[in-house]
mmCIF file of C-alpha atoms in Angstrom:
data_model
loop_
_atom_site.group_PDB
_atom_site.id
_atom_site.type_symbol
_atom_site.label_atom_id
_atom_site.label_comp_id
_atom_site.label_asym_id
_atom_site.label_seq_id
_atom_site.Cartn_x
_atom_site.Cartn_y
_atom_site.Cartn_z
ATOM 1 C CA MET A 934 136.931 89.039 156.546
ATOM 2 C CA PRO A 935 140.157 88.989 158.562
ATOM 3 C CA VAL A 936 140.216 87.680 162.348
ATOM 4 C CA PHE A 937 142.662 87.943 165.375
ATOM 5 C CA THR A 938 142.861 85.565 168.270
ATOM 6 C CA ARG A 939 142.898 86.678 171.729
ATOM 7 C CA ASN A 940 142.964 83.744 174.538
ATOM 8 C CA ASP A 941 142.140 81.512 171.955
ATOM 9 C CA VAL A 942 139.012 83.128 171.156
ATOM 10 C CA GLU A 943 138.420 83.877 166.946
ATOM 11 C CA LEU A 944 137.240 87.627 166.544
ATOM 12 C CA PHE A 945 136.705 88.549 163.016
ATOM 13 C CA TYR A 946 136.757 91.967 161.856
ATOM 14 C CA GLU A 947 136.076 94.259 158.635
ATOM 15 C CA ASP A 948 138.837 96.686 157.689
ATOM 16 C CA ASN A 949 138.353 99.224 154.928
ATOM 17 C CA GLY A 950 139.269 102.760 154.032
ATOM 18 C CA GLU A 951 142.213 104.796 154.606
ATOM 19 C CA GLY A 952 142.313 107.943 157.007
ATOM 20 C CA GLN A 953 141.092 108.280 160.681
ATOM 21 C CA PRO A 954 140.043 104.856 162.196
ATOM 22 C CA LEU A 955 136.339 104.811 162.974
ATOM 23 C CA LEU A 956 135.651 101.411 165.160
ATOM 24 C CA LEU A 957 132.056 100.410 164.825
ATOM 25 C CA LEU A 958 130.172 98.615 168.045
ATOM 26 C CA HIS A 959 127.408 96.199 167.018
ATOM 27 C CA ALA A 960 123.726 95.509 168.956
ATOM 28 C CA LEU A 961 123.192 92.358 170.880
ATOM 29 C CA THR A 962 122.476 89.551 169.027
ATOM 30 C CA SER A 963 123.485 91.124 165.723
ATOM 31 C CA ASN A 964 127.258 91.586 163.964
ATOM 32 C CA SER A 965 129.323 94.111 161.726
ATOM 33 C CA ALA A 966 127.198 93.683 159.354
ATOM 34 C CA MET A 967 124.327 95.658 160.588
ATOM 35 C CA PHE A 968 126.694 98.579 159.628
ATOM 36 C CA TYR A 969 126.395 98.274 156.037
ATOM 37 C CA ARG A 970 125.144 101.819 155.698
ATOM 38 C CA GLU A 971 127.751 103.121 157.802
ATOM 39 C CA MET A 972 130.629 101.431 156.535
ATOM 40 C CA ASP A 973 129.729 102.313 152.444
ATOM 41 C CA PHE A 974 129.574 105.756 153.803
ATOM 42 C CA PHE A 975 132.131 106.664 155.939
ATOM 43 C CA LYS A 976 134.963 104.097 154.078
ATOM 44 C CA GLN A 977 135.242 106.867 151.717
ATOM 45 C CA THR A 978 137.130 109.369 153.811
ATOM 46 C CA ARG A 979 138.166 106.961 156.869
ATOM 47 C CA ARG A 980 139.205 103.854 157.952
ATOM 48 C CA VAL A 981 136.326 102.005 158.910
ATOM 49 C CA ILE A 982 137.024 98.876 161.475
ATOM 50 C CA ALA A 983 133.687 96.905 162.479
ATOM 51 C CA ILE A 984 133.966 93.600 164.737
ATOM 52 C CA ASP A 985 132.119 90.721 165.251
ATOM 53 C CA ALA A 986 131.925 90.802 169.148
ATOM 54 C CA ARG A 987 132.841 86.946 170.875
ATOM 55 C CA GLY A 988 129.406 85.179 170.940
ATOM 56 C CA HIS A 989 128.398 87.073 167.258
ATOM 57 C CA GLY A 990 128.509 87.071 163.679
ATOM 58 C CA ASN A 991 131.473 85.254 162.550
ATOM 59 C CA SER A 992 133.468 84.911 166.032
ATOM 60 C CA SER A 993 133.617 82.101 168.446
ATOM 61 C CA ARG A 994 130.713 80.907 169.794
ATOM 62 C CA LEU A 995 131.341 80.343 173.817
ATOM 63 C CA GLU A 996 129.251 79.142 176.948
ATOM 64 C CA GLN A 997 129.768 82.136 178.500
ATOM 65 C CA TYR A 998 131.345 85.751 178.691
ATOM 66 C CA THR A 999 131.197 89.231 180.397
ATOM 67 C CA LEU A 1000 130.809 92.776 178.649
ATOM 68 C CA GLN A 1001 134.527 92.904 180.074
ATOM 69 C CA ASP A 1002 135.577 90.602 177.881
ATOM 70 C CA HIS A 1003 133.668 92.060 175.131
ATOM 71 C CA ILE A 1004 135.735 95.612 176.281
ATOM 72 C CA GLU A 1005 139.081 93.551 176.617
ATOM 73 C CA ASP A 1006 138.629 92.461 173.240
ATOM 74 C CA ALA A 1007 138.170 95.675 171.306
ATOM 75 C CA LEU A 1008 140.984 96.969 172.976
ATOM 76 C CA ALA A 1009 143.121 93.847 172.082
ATOM 77 C CA LEU A 1010 141.853 94.749 168.381
ATOM 78 C CA ILE A 1011 143.085 98.745 168.391
ATOM 79 C CA ASP A 1012 146.452 97.331 169.831
ATOM 80 C CA HIS A 1013 146.257 94.373 167.151
ATOM 81 C CA LEU A 1014 145.909 97.183 164.382
ATOM 82 C CA ASN A 1015 148.778 99.245 165.952
ATOM 83 C CA LEU A 1016 146.384 102.478 166.066
ATOM 84 C CA THR A 1017 147.129 105.033 168.477
ATOM 85 C CA THR A 1018 143.646 106.833 168.650
ATOM 86 C CA VAL A 1019 140.292 105.770 167.202
ATOM 87 C CA ASP A 1020 136.784 107.391 166.979
ATOM 88 C CA VAL A 1021 134.359 104.883 168.436
ATOM 89 C CA ILE A 1022 130.603 104.266 167.261
ATOM 90 C CA GLY A 1023 128.692 102.009 169.465
ATOM 91 C CA VAL A 1024 124.957 100.988 169.179
ATOM 92 C CA SER A 1025 123.100 99.401 172.175
ATOM 93 C CA MET A 1026 125.517 96.967 173.265
ATOM 94 C CA GLY A 1027 128.024 98.472 171.224
ATOM 95 C CA SER A 1028 127.582 101.688 173.429
ATOM 96 C CA TYR A 1029 127.942 99.542 176.363
ATOM 97 C CA ILE A 1030 131.017 98.321 175.186
ATOM 98 C CA ALA A 1031 132.613 101.983 173.810
ATOM 99 C CA GLN A 1032 131.605 103.523 177.234
ATOM 100 C CA GLY A 1033 134.000 100.846 178.756
ATOM 101 C CA ILE A 1034 136.899 101.312 176.338
ATOM 102 C CA ALA A 1035 136.757 105.262 176.864
ATOM 103 C CA ILE A 1036 136.718 104.793 180.825
ATOM 104 C CA GLN A 1037 139.757 102.036 180.805
ATOM 105 C CA ALA A 1038 141.928 103.183 177.829
ATOM 106 C CA PRO A 1039 140.714 106.862 177.542
ATOM 107 C CA GLN A 1040 143.988 107.997 175.837
ATOM 108 C CA LYS A 1041 143.123 105.796 172.828
ATOM 109 C CA VAL A 1042 139.550 107.258 171.981
ATOM 110 C CA ASN A 1043 139.339 110.436 170.026
ATOM 111 C CA LYS A 1044 135.587 110.940 169.568
ATOM 112 C CA LEU A 1045 132.912 108.793 171.172
ATOM 113 C CA LEU A 1046 129.412 108.476 169.785
ATOM 114 C CA LEU A 1047 126.999 106.316 171.614
ATOM 115 C CA VAL A 1048 123.735 105.631 170.142
ATOM 116 C CA ALA A 1049 120.599 104.259 171.992
ATOM 117 C CA THR A 1050 122.862 104.200 175.221
ATOM 118 C CA LYS A 1051 122.465 103.748 178.948
ATOM 119 C CA SER A 1052 125.460 103.710 181.331
ATOM 120 C CA HIS A 1053 123.652 101.139 184.124
ATOM 121 C CA SER A 1054 121.780 97.956 184.280
ATOM 122 C CA GLU A 1055 120.360 95.582 187.148
ATOM 123 C CA GLN A 1056 118.127 93.257 184.533
ATOM 124 C CA ALA A 1057 117.974 92.478 180.856
ATOM 125 C CA SER A 1058 116.239 95.448 178.843
ATOM 126 C CA LEU A 1059 113.855 93.365 177.439
ATOM 127 C CA THR A 1060 112.619 92.447 181.115
ATOM 128 C CA GLU A 1061 113.051 95.909 182.183
ATOM 129 C CA LEU A 1062 110.758 96.920 179.677
ATOM 130 C CA PHE A 1063 108.002 94.049 180.039
ATOM 131 C CA ASN A 1064 108.142 95.284 183.853
ATOM 132 C CA ARG A 1065 107.246 99.078 182.860
ATOM 133 C CA TYR A 1066 104.268 98.145 180.650
ATOM 134 C CA PRO A 1067 102.738 95.242 183.080
ATOM 135 C CA GLU A 1068 99.350 96.043 181.624
ATOM 136 C CA LYS A 1069 100.414 95.546 178.077
ATOM 137 C CA PHE A 1070 102.410 92.189 178.635
ATOM 138 C CA ASP A 1071 101.155 90.360 181.942
ATOM 139 C CA GLY A 1072 99.927 86.812 180.895
ATOM 140 C CA LEU A 1073 101.755 86.745 177.486
ATOM 141 C CA SER A 1074 104.061 84.089 176.720
ATOM 142 C CA ILE A 1075 107.498 84.856 176.061
ATOM 143 C CA PRO A 1076 107.039 84.540 172.250
ATOM 144 C CA GLU A 1077 103.920 86.580 172.283
ATOM 145 C CA LYS A 1078 105.734 89.047 174.764
ATOM 146 C CA ILE A 1079 108.902 89.431 171.862
ATOM 147 C CA SER A 1080 106.463 90.069 169.170
ATOM 148 C CA LYS A 1081 104.850 92.489 170.861
ATOM 149 C CA ALA A 1082 107.872 94.200 172.117
ATOM 150 C CA THR A 1083 108.816 95.395 168.798
ATOM 151 C CA ARG A 1084 106.269 98.397 168.658
ATOM 152 C CA TYR A 1085 107.854 99.874 172.124
ATOM 153 C CA ILE A 1086 111.196 99.466 170.826
ATOM 154 C CA TYR A 1087 111.110 100.850 167.255
ATOM 155 C CA HIS A 1088 109.405 103.275 165.354
ATOM 156 C CA ASP A 1089 109.584 102.770 161.693
ATOM 157 C CA GLN A 1090 108.724 99.190 161.848
ATOM 158 C CA GLU A 1091 109.319 98.728 157.948
ATOM 159 C CA LYS A 1092 112.495 100.438 157.873
ATOM 160 C CA VAL A 1093 114.009 98.223 160.890
ATOM 161 C CA LYS A 1094 112.220 94.835 159.177
ATOM 162 C CA GLU A 1095 114.199 95.962 155.807
ATOM 163 C CA TRP A 1096 117.268 96.548 157.868
ATOM 164 C CA ASN A 1097 117.279 93.382 159.949
ATOM 165 C CA LYS A 1098 116.652 91.334 156.818
ATOM 166 C CA LYS A 1099 119.664 92.558 154.875
ATOM 167 C CA THR A 1100 121.787 91.887 158.054
ATOM 168 C CA ALA A 1101 120.627 88.530 158.268
ATOM 169 C CA GLN A 1102 121.267 87.899 154.486
ATOM 170 C CA ASN A 1103 125.183 88.775 154.992
ATOM 171 C CA SER A 1104 125.671 87.306 158.539
ATOM 172 C CA ARG A 1105 125.693 84.170 160.765
ATOM 173 C CA LEU A 1106 122.421 84.500 163.009
ATOM 174 C CA LEU A 1107 122.464 82.951 166.694
ATOM 175 C CA THR A 1108 120.303 80.389 168.071
ATOM 176 C CA ASN A 1109 118.096 80.814 171.023
ATOM 177 C CA LYS A 1110 120.900 79.378 173.393
ATOM 178 C CA GLU A 1111 123.595 81.761 172.069
ATOM 179 C CA GLN A 1112 121.084 84.573 172.262
ATOM 180 C CA GLY A 1113 120.743 83.674 175.803
ATOM 181 C CA ILE A 1114 124.379 83.614 176.710
ATOM 182 C CA ALA A 1115 124.851 87.011 174.896
ATOM 183 C CA GLY A 1116 121.963 88.862 177.017
ATOM 184 C CA ASP A 1117 123.424 87.344 180.264
ATOM 185 C CA ALA A 1118 126.658 89.059 179.386
ATOM 186 C CA ILE A 1119 125.453 92.645 179.626
ATOM 187 C CA LYS A 1120 122.629 92.091 181.944
ATOM 188 C CA GLU A 1121 124.227 93.642 184.950
ATOM 189 C CA PHE A 1122 126.794 96.868 184.857
ATOM 190 C CA ASP A 1123 127.143 100.175 186.071
ATOM 191 C CA PHE A 1124 129.621 102.669 184.521
ATOM 192 C CA ARG A 1125 127.980 105.660 186.283
ATOM 193 C CA PRO A 1126 131.316 105.983 188.960
ATOM 194 C CA GLN A 1127 133.351 106.121 185.985
ATOM 195 C CA LEU A 1128 131.847 108.310 183.178
ATOM 196 C CA SER A 1129 133.733 111.304 184.518
ATOM 197 C CA ASN A 1130 136.978 109.555 183.446
ATOM 198 C CA ILE A 1131 135.907 109.895 179.946
ATOM 199 C CA THR A 1132 138.185 112.383 178.081
ATOM 200 C CA ALA A 1133 136.810 112.088 174.350
ATOM 201 C CA GLU A 1134 134.225 114.700 172.412
ATOM 202 C CA THR A 1135 131.026 112.687 173.313
ATOM 203 C CA LEU A 1136 127.764 112.871 171.497
ATOM 204 C CA VAL A 1137 124.743 110.891 172.708
ATOM 205 C CA ILE A 1138 122.050 109.819 170.400
ATOM 206 C CA SER A 1139 118.509 108.745 171.492
ATOM 207 C CA GLY A 1140 115.440 107.955 169.948
ATOM 208 C CA LYS A 1141 112.430 109.372 171.429
ATOM 209 C CA HIS A 1142 110.075 106.461 170.770
ATOM 210 C CA ASP A 1143 112.639 104.122 172.238
ATOM 211 C CA SER A 1144 111.037 102.252 175.233
ATOM 212 C CA LEU A 1145 114.048 99.428 175.522
ATOM 213 C CA ASN A 1146 116.500 102.162 176.282
ATOM 214 C CA PRO A 1147 114.418 105.514 176.919
ATOM 215 C CA PRO A 1148 115.809 109.188 176.019
ATOM 216 C CA GLU A 1149 116.466 109.685 179.695
ATOM 217 C CA LYS A 1150 118.769 106.829 180.079
ATOM 218 C CA GLY A 1151 120.943 108.842 177.218
ATOM 219 C CA ARG A 1152 120.153 112.143 178.491
ATOM 220 C CA GLU A 1153 121.525 110.685 181.845
ATOM 221 C CA THR A 1154 124.668 109.277 180.408
ATOM 222 C CA ALA A 1155 125.550 112.281 178.620
ATOM 223 C CA VAL A 1156 125.055 114.364 181.416
ATOM 224 C CA ALA A 1157 127.876 112.261 183.594
ATOM 225 C CA ILE A 1158 130.216 112.454 180.363
ATOM 226 C CA PRO A 1159 132.608 115.704 180.636
ATOM 227 C CA GLY A 1160 131.619 118.294 178.087
ATOM 228 C CA ALA A 1161 128.854 115.716 176.095
ATOM 229 C CA THR A 1162 126.239 116.627 173.806
ATOM 230 C CA PHE A 1163 122.893 114.737 173.527
ATOM 231 C CA MET A 1164 120.412 114.460 171.066
ATOM 232 C CA GLU A 1165 116.980 113.159 170.435
ATOM 233 C CA PHE A 1166 115.718 111.842 167.219
ATOM 234 C CA LYS A 1167 112.065 112.465 167.135
ATOM 235 C CA ARG A 1168 111.191 109.754 164.858
ATOM 236 C CA SER A 1169 113.538 106.996 165.952
ATOM 237 C CA GLY A 1170 113.317 104.311 168.366
ATOM 238 C CA HIS A 1171 116.326 102.023 169.397
ATOM 239 C CA ALA A 1172 117.677 102.193 166.146
ATOM 240 C CA PRO A 1173 118.343 105.998 165.139
ATOM 241 C CA ASN A 1174 121.124 105.159 162.691
ATOM 242 C CA VAL A 1175 118.631 102.838 160.629
ATOM 243 C CA GLU A 1176 114.822 104.774 161.242
ATOM 244 C CA GLN A 1177 116.545 108.130 160.503
ATOM 245 C CA ASP A 1178 119.657 106.938 158.503
ATOM 246 C CA ARG A 1179 120.312 110.028 156.465
ATOM 247 C CA LEU A 1180 119.840 112.436 159.515
ATOM 248 C CA PHE A 1181 122.258 109.922 161.258
ATOM 249 C CA LEU A 1182 124.930 110.105 158.725
ATOM 250 C CA GLY A 1183 124.748 113.805 158.342
ATOM 251 C CA VAL A 1184 125.118 114.057 162.068
ATOM 252 C CA THR A 1185 127.505 111.704 162.641
ATOM 253 C CA GLU A 1186 129.740 112.816 159.674
ATOM 254 C CA ASN A 1187 129.681 116.466 160.976
ATOM 255 C CA PHE A 1188 130.218 115.288 164.837
ATOM 256 C CA LEU A 1189 133.261 113.157 163.558
ATOM 257 C CA ASP A 1190 134.687 116.062 161.642
#
């Protein structure tokens, strides 16, 4: 697994295949290993690059960092690899990083796929979920809330459980403290005033049953990006790429081609 260093921070990434570069940006507390299906599928026809964001996977674990750090790390990787343009797929946290890249360096992004996304946040997504359903979560301990929340986040629990298990087998997991640091980095942001600057052809995919980043937030993001298309997967929650993986790969391949 290759590594490059930016400002004394080690950033690991996968780099496989040949052709048009495709950059994969993972979700909060996960890492590049979550894209095992996508990497196997797209490396047959493309150069597939997947970074471990700082604080995640095999990259440096830090006491503090920001969403802007994630964005600048990804842009630094693009420059490090001497890539002129890339296609970008970002899932959840990865989709926030992807928006930042497409806003700050629009000339570098050819096609943009945002999955389980939103364009602004004032508090942690889980906190927002707990506040949205007070009758379901009030009075529960934090572990009880988190355990119960999965049914509001994902639709196909078994597929997600299998995916998480396989991802964990091939990656270094985060401690509770590291998870808190990672969550704080994306707690507050607002890309809405800048979404009109995105020039990449854009597709936004949300899961119908996603209560973490509900479809209306994905639709709001798509409406604000010039010419963007919105799709809602009917049998998915917060992980359409997992819960309806065959549909996701087919739609993505068609979009990228």
